[in-house]
Amino acid sequence: MANSKYEYVKKFEVEDKLPPCNWVILRIDGCHFHRFSAVHDFEKPNDVNALMLMNSCAVAMLEHFPDIAFDYGVSDEYSFIWKETSQFYQRRASKILSLGVSFFTSMYVIKWRDFFPHKELKEPPYFDARIVCYPRAKIVRDYLSWRQVDCHINNQYNTCFWKLVQSGKSEKEAQELLKGTLAKDKNEMLFTQFGINYDKLPAMFKKGSCVYKDHVEETVKIDEAGNPVKRRRQMVVVDHIDIIGNKFWKDHPNILKED
Ligand code: ATP
Ligand code: ATP
Ligand code: MG
Ligand code: MG
């Protein structure tokens, strides 16, 4: 049945293979989540359940797509780092992007009930997605640092903004009060006006979330002599740590190891 007279239409398709030996970053971001979060009454500035739902979907991504080496997420966005050696769908950008974002979105809907058992999903969540290629692990690290710095700046601003609003200021007034303030001014404001020590806020809010495979030691049984029998196992972990400095990457050299 091949070669019907209609088959020429295939020739209009364009090739979209990503360059070899590049790390592939897929970043997704919730579409209109300002509204989506209001409709579903997310706690401001950080709804813990909403963040944990995002993290749970990111874990599912790492478990489902074997070529993903690392995920980093904050707010309504997540970045997925695909190994530079990946041959997933011959590295076709449209396949990686569309399969990744649709899998994540389906997971978000399926898992919604687990994190919001008493909240109806009132609007379809949907995400935009883009792909960027980076030829070196160093640039991938700079990319991740860029996202984590952004997380910190936004979180500090949003924490101040919502504290001001919750204390009776209008959103416009809060915005005016924060205009031109530096990081130390915001920390000062949080401490003196609201008794909040920024450093003591949960790491998930300040640092975002990392998802990766790590070796963990677990006790599989106790032998006859009463000693624990341990086994090293690879497990997907979710962590809220600094990925700007060298320590994390020194401790986990395999994540961004190049071929
Ligand atoms: P766009 O469609 O351009 O992405 P957006 O409304 O999604 O627009 P973003 O810049 O992506 O805007 O910001 C995400 C918005 O979603 C923020 O306004 C934030 O308040 C809200 N949001 C996302 N996650 C949470 C959360 N866990 N808790 C509270 N609010 C959240
Ligand atoms: P790929 O991941 O490459 O798209 P695929 O398994 O999805 O692989 P397709 O060429 O897209 O393959 O074909 C869709 C398959 O799904 C068919 O083999 C067909 O048997 C099955 N399928 C799709 N819709 C239906 C349906 N309504 N009823 C029964 N089978 C269906
Ligand atoms: Mg968004
Ligand atoms: Mg966003």
XYZ file of C-alpha atoms and ligand atoms in Angstrom:
323
model
C 0.000 0.000 0.000
C 3.038 2.264 -0.008
C 3.413 5.033 -2.555
C -0.135 6.221 -2.951
C -0.478 9.386 -4.977
C -0.903 11.250 -1.700
C 2.367 10.208 -0.217
C 4.278 13.181 -1.560
C 2.831 15.217 1.315
C 5.403 13.564 3.605
C 8.135 15.455 1.760
C 6.945 18.720 3.304
C 8.069 17.559 6.739
C 11.302 19.168 7.903
C 14.106 17.355 9.617
C 14.667 18.459 13.197
C 17.470 16.288 14.502
C 19.366 17.926 17.339
C 23.153 18.198 16.951
C 25.118 15.206 18.280
C 27.202 15.334 21.472
C 25.097 18.149 22.924
C 23.262 18.070 26.218
C 19.585 18.562 25.508
C 17.574 20.692 27.893
C 13.812 20.456 27.802
C 12.189 23.175 29.879
C 8.470 23.226 30.505
C 6.493 26.001 32.163
C 2.859 26.060 33.273
C 0.715 28.169 30.966
C -1.189 30.961 32.788
C -0.370 29.433 36.155
C -0.911 32.804 37.771
C -4.577 32.202 37.022
C -4.424 28.404 37.444
C -2.963 28.845 40.944
C -5.681 31.382 41.848
C -8.491 29.196 40.507
C -7.219 26.291 42.618
C -6.578 28.461 45.631
C -2.846 27.730 45.926
C -1.274 29.080 49.080
C 0.865 32.163 48.362
C 3.683 32.488 47.666
C 4.478 28.768 47.861
C 1.853 26.058 47.920
C 3.720 23.010 49.233
C 1.323 20.474 47.715
C 1.528 22.108 44.293
C 5.332 21.981 44.437
C 5.291 18.360 45.568
C 2.931 17.476 42.724
C 5.403 19.026 40.256
C 8.247 17.080 41.902
C 6.329 13.832 41.748
C 5.731 14.320 37.997
C 9.451 15.055 37.561
C 10.315 11.796 39.337
C 7.976 9.971 36.949
C 9.778 11.636 34.014
C 13.180 10.444 35.229
C 11.857 6.933 35.749
C 10.104 6.808 32.381
C 12.748 8.305 30.072
C 16.059 6.524 30.707
C 18.149 9.224 28.993
C 17.233 11.961 31.438
C 20.181 12.605 33.771
C 18.828 15.376 35.994
C 15.708 17.473 36.624
C 15.519 20.911 38.204
C 12.252 22.590 39.070
C 10.868 25.730 40.656
C 7.363 27.247 40.722
C 5.491 26.068 37.608
C 8.608 25.144 35.620
C 10.871 22.126 35.283
C 14.043 21.530 33.278
C 15.000 18.051 32.119
C 18.613 17.421 31.168
C 19.004 14.678 28.562
C 22.379 13.006 28.276
C 24.543 14.223 25.425
C 24.780 10.645 24.141
C 21.001 10.140 23.986
C 19.714 8.566 20.792
C 16.070 8.841 21.830
C 14.044 9.001 18.580
C 17.312 9.749 16.731
C 17.406 13.020 18.719
C 14.406 14.460 16.880
C 13.503 17.696 18.682
C 9.756 17.454 18.057
C 9.616 13.914 19.506
C 11.615 14.743 22.649
C 9.656 17.930 23.233
C 6.160 16.627 22.558
C 6.566 13.279 24.329
C 8.206 14.953 27.318
C 5.650 17.701 27.818
C 2.621 15.488 27.187
C 3.891 12.782 29.554
C 4.472 15.394 32.269
C 1.023 16.921 31.755
C -0.718 13.533 31.913
C 1.150 12.754 35.117
C 0.060 16.091 36.584
C -3.579 15.241 35.940
C -3.297 11.629 37.138
C -1.492 12.619 40.339
C -3.608 15.698 41.123
C -5.862 13.700 43.491
C -2.889 12.378 45.474
C -1.832 15.905 46.391
C -5.207 17.649 46.411
C -7.679 14.966 47.568
C -10.284 17.611 48.424
C -9.824 19.902 45.455
C -11.459 19.401 42.109
C -9.259 20.006 39.082
C -11.277 22.815 37.532
C -9.151 23.757 34.540
C -6.889 21.700 32.298
C -3.260 22.301 33.264
C -1.065 22.750 30.224
C 2.575 23.582 29.735
C 4.698 25.274 27.134
C 7.987 23.624 26.280
C 11.254 24.448 24.588
C 14.491 22.700 23.833
C 17.969 24.189 24.102
C 21.197 22.343 23.305
C 24.447 22.949 25.144
C 27.712 21.540 23.834
C 29.486 21.367 27.201
C 28.644 20.258 30.736
C 30.050 23.549 32.018
C 27.291 25.426 30.162
C 24.668 23.022 31.528
C 25.908 23.895 35.009
C 25.682 27.613 34.195
C 22.165 27.032 32.885
C 21.156 25.337 36.151
C 22.834 28.102 38.175
C 20.832 30.648 36.192
C 17.579 28.878 37.100
C 18.540 28.534 40.773
C 19.513 32.205 41.071
C 16.162 33.061 39.488
C 14.424 30.840 42.044
C 16.101 32.709 44.902
C 15.369 36.180 43.521
C 11.720 35.366 42.793
C 11.184 33.650 46.117
C 12.588 36.549 48.070
C 10.446 39.023 46.159
C 7.306 36.885 46.394
C 7.757 36.212 50.107
C 7.906 39.973 50.787
C 5.109 40.748 48.340
C 2.632 38.276 49.853
C 3.532 39.218 53.431
C 2.726 42.845 52.592
C -0.550 41.833 50.915
C -1.515 39.561 53.814
C -0.836 42.438 56.207
C -3.441 44.577 54.450
C -1.593 46.332 51.613
C -3.081 46.240 48.132
C -1.105 44.385 45.454
C -0.249 47.731 43.867
C 0.977 49.190 47.146
C 3.100 46.087 47.822
C 4.607 46.389 44.349
C 5.430 50.078 44.943
C 7.022 49.350 48.313
C 9.308 46.722 46.786
C 10.322 48.750 43.743
C 14.102 49.232 43.626
C 14.799 47.327 46.851
C 17.930 45.199 47.122
C 18.183 41.685 48.523
C 19.369 42.965 51.889
C 16.477 45.456 52.089
C 14.023 42.626 51.531
C 15.667 40.440 54.154
C 15.570 43.388 56.541
C 11.896 44.048 55.791
C 10.982 40.396 56.378
C 12.841 40.363 59.671
C 11.801 43.685 61.191
C 8.212 43.920 59.903
C 7.211 40.267 59.890
C 9.689 38.498 62.185
C 10.767 36.157 59.383
C 14.367 34.991 59.062
C 14.675 34.335 55.321
C 17.431 31.775 55.867
C 15.073 29.673 57.960
C 12.442 29.282 55.215
C 12.129 25.751 53.747
C 14.941 24.796 51.367
C 12.378 23.746 48.731
C 11.234 27.396 48.475
C 14.732 28.902 48.451
C 16.639 26.381 46.344
C 14.009 24.702 44.156
C 13.992 20.927 43.613
C 16.554 18.567 42.082
C 15.656 15.069 40.922
C 18.400 12.563 40.085
C 19.527 8.972 40.570
C 21.795 8.307 43.509
C 23.293 5.266 45.193
C 21.804 4.551 48.569
C 22.655 1.799 50.990
C 19.698 -0.120 52.349
C 19.315 -3.003 54.755
C 17.790 -5.941 52.893
C 17.713 -8.393 55.800
C 19.281 -9.312 59.110
C 21.522 -12.400 58.939
C 21.564 -15.266 61.488
C 24.188 -13.525 63.589
C 21.917 -10.489 63.836
C 23.976 -8.295 61.522
C 22.302 -6.152 58.883
C 22.908 -7.246 55.279
C 23.269 -4.086 53.195
C 22.965 -3.556 49.497
C 23.778 -0.527 47.352
C 20.896 0.416 45.183
C 20.181 3.174 42.690
C 17.258 5.285 43.714
C 15.597 8.408 42.400
C 15.956 11.176 44.974
C 14.392 14.620 45.343
C 16.629 17.151 47.005
C 16.638 20.904 47.679
C 20.276 21.843 47.629
C 22.776 24.292 46.213
C 23.769 23.397 42.638
C 25.657 26.622 41.951
C 28.758 25.738 43.963
C 31.076 22.812 43.237
C 30.174 20.557 46.146
C 27.086 18.868 44.699
C 28.820 18.173 41.367
C 31.942 16.863 43.094
C 29.763 14.517 45.149
C 27.841 13.373 42.046
C 30.400 13.285 39.217
C 28.379 10.854 37.103
C 25.378 13.083 36.470
C 27.083 15.397 33.967
C 29.882 13.014 32.971
C 30.705 13.338 29.276
C 31.345 10.368 27.060
P 2.980 32.084 31.472
O 1.821 31.449 30.793
O 3.603 33.167 30.659
O 4.008 31.097 31.983
P 2.218 32.301 34.231
O 1.002 32.937 34.808
O 2.325 30.821 34.313
O 2.369 32.834 32.750
P 4.869 32.427 35.423
O 5.857 33.533 35.245
O 5.200 31.115 34.805
O 3.465 32.982 34.933
O 4.667 32.274 36.967
C 3.997 31.204 37.532
C 2.859 31.678 38.401
O 2.217 30.549 39.013
C 3.296 32.589 39.519
O 2.526 33.752 39.434
C 2.979 31.866 40.793
O 2.296 32.725 41.639
C 2.080 30.714 40.388
N 2.505 29.457 41.038
C 3.159 28.437 40.456
N 3.436 27.462 41.349
C 2.949 27.885 42.521
C 2.939 27.323 43.834
N 3.489 26.157 44.103
N 2.335 28.040 44.826
C 1.788 29.242 44.560
N 1.771 29.814 43.352
C 2.337 29.165 42.327
P 4.712 5.189 17.812
O 5.092 5.349 19.232
O 5.830 5.090 16.892
O 3.664 6.197 17.383
P 2.469 3.356 17.911
O 2.417 2.029 18.568
O 1.720 4.460 18.543
O 4.005 3.751 17.758
P 1.171 4.054 15.433
O 1.742 3.911 14.070
O 0.983 5.436 15.944
O 2.038 3.157 16.402
O -0.167 3.243 15.437
C -1.143 3.326 16.435
C -1.432 1.961 16.997
O -2.394 2.101 18.025
C -1.973 1.007 15.953
O -1.163 -0.102 15.890
C -3.339 0.590 16.456
O -3.378 -0.811 16.599
C -3.467 1.222 17.836
N -4.725 1.984 17.933
C -4.844 3.327 17.892
N -6.088 3.711 18.022
C -6.817 2.588 18.135
C -8.208 2.313 18.293
N -9.120 3.311 18.355
N -8.584 1.052 18.386
C -7.692 0.049 18.331
N -6.386 0.219 18.171
C -5.949 1.470 18.085
Mg 4.027 29.801 33.723
Mg 6.962 30.008 35.421
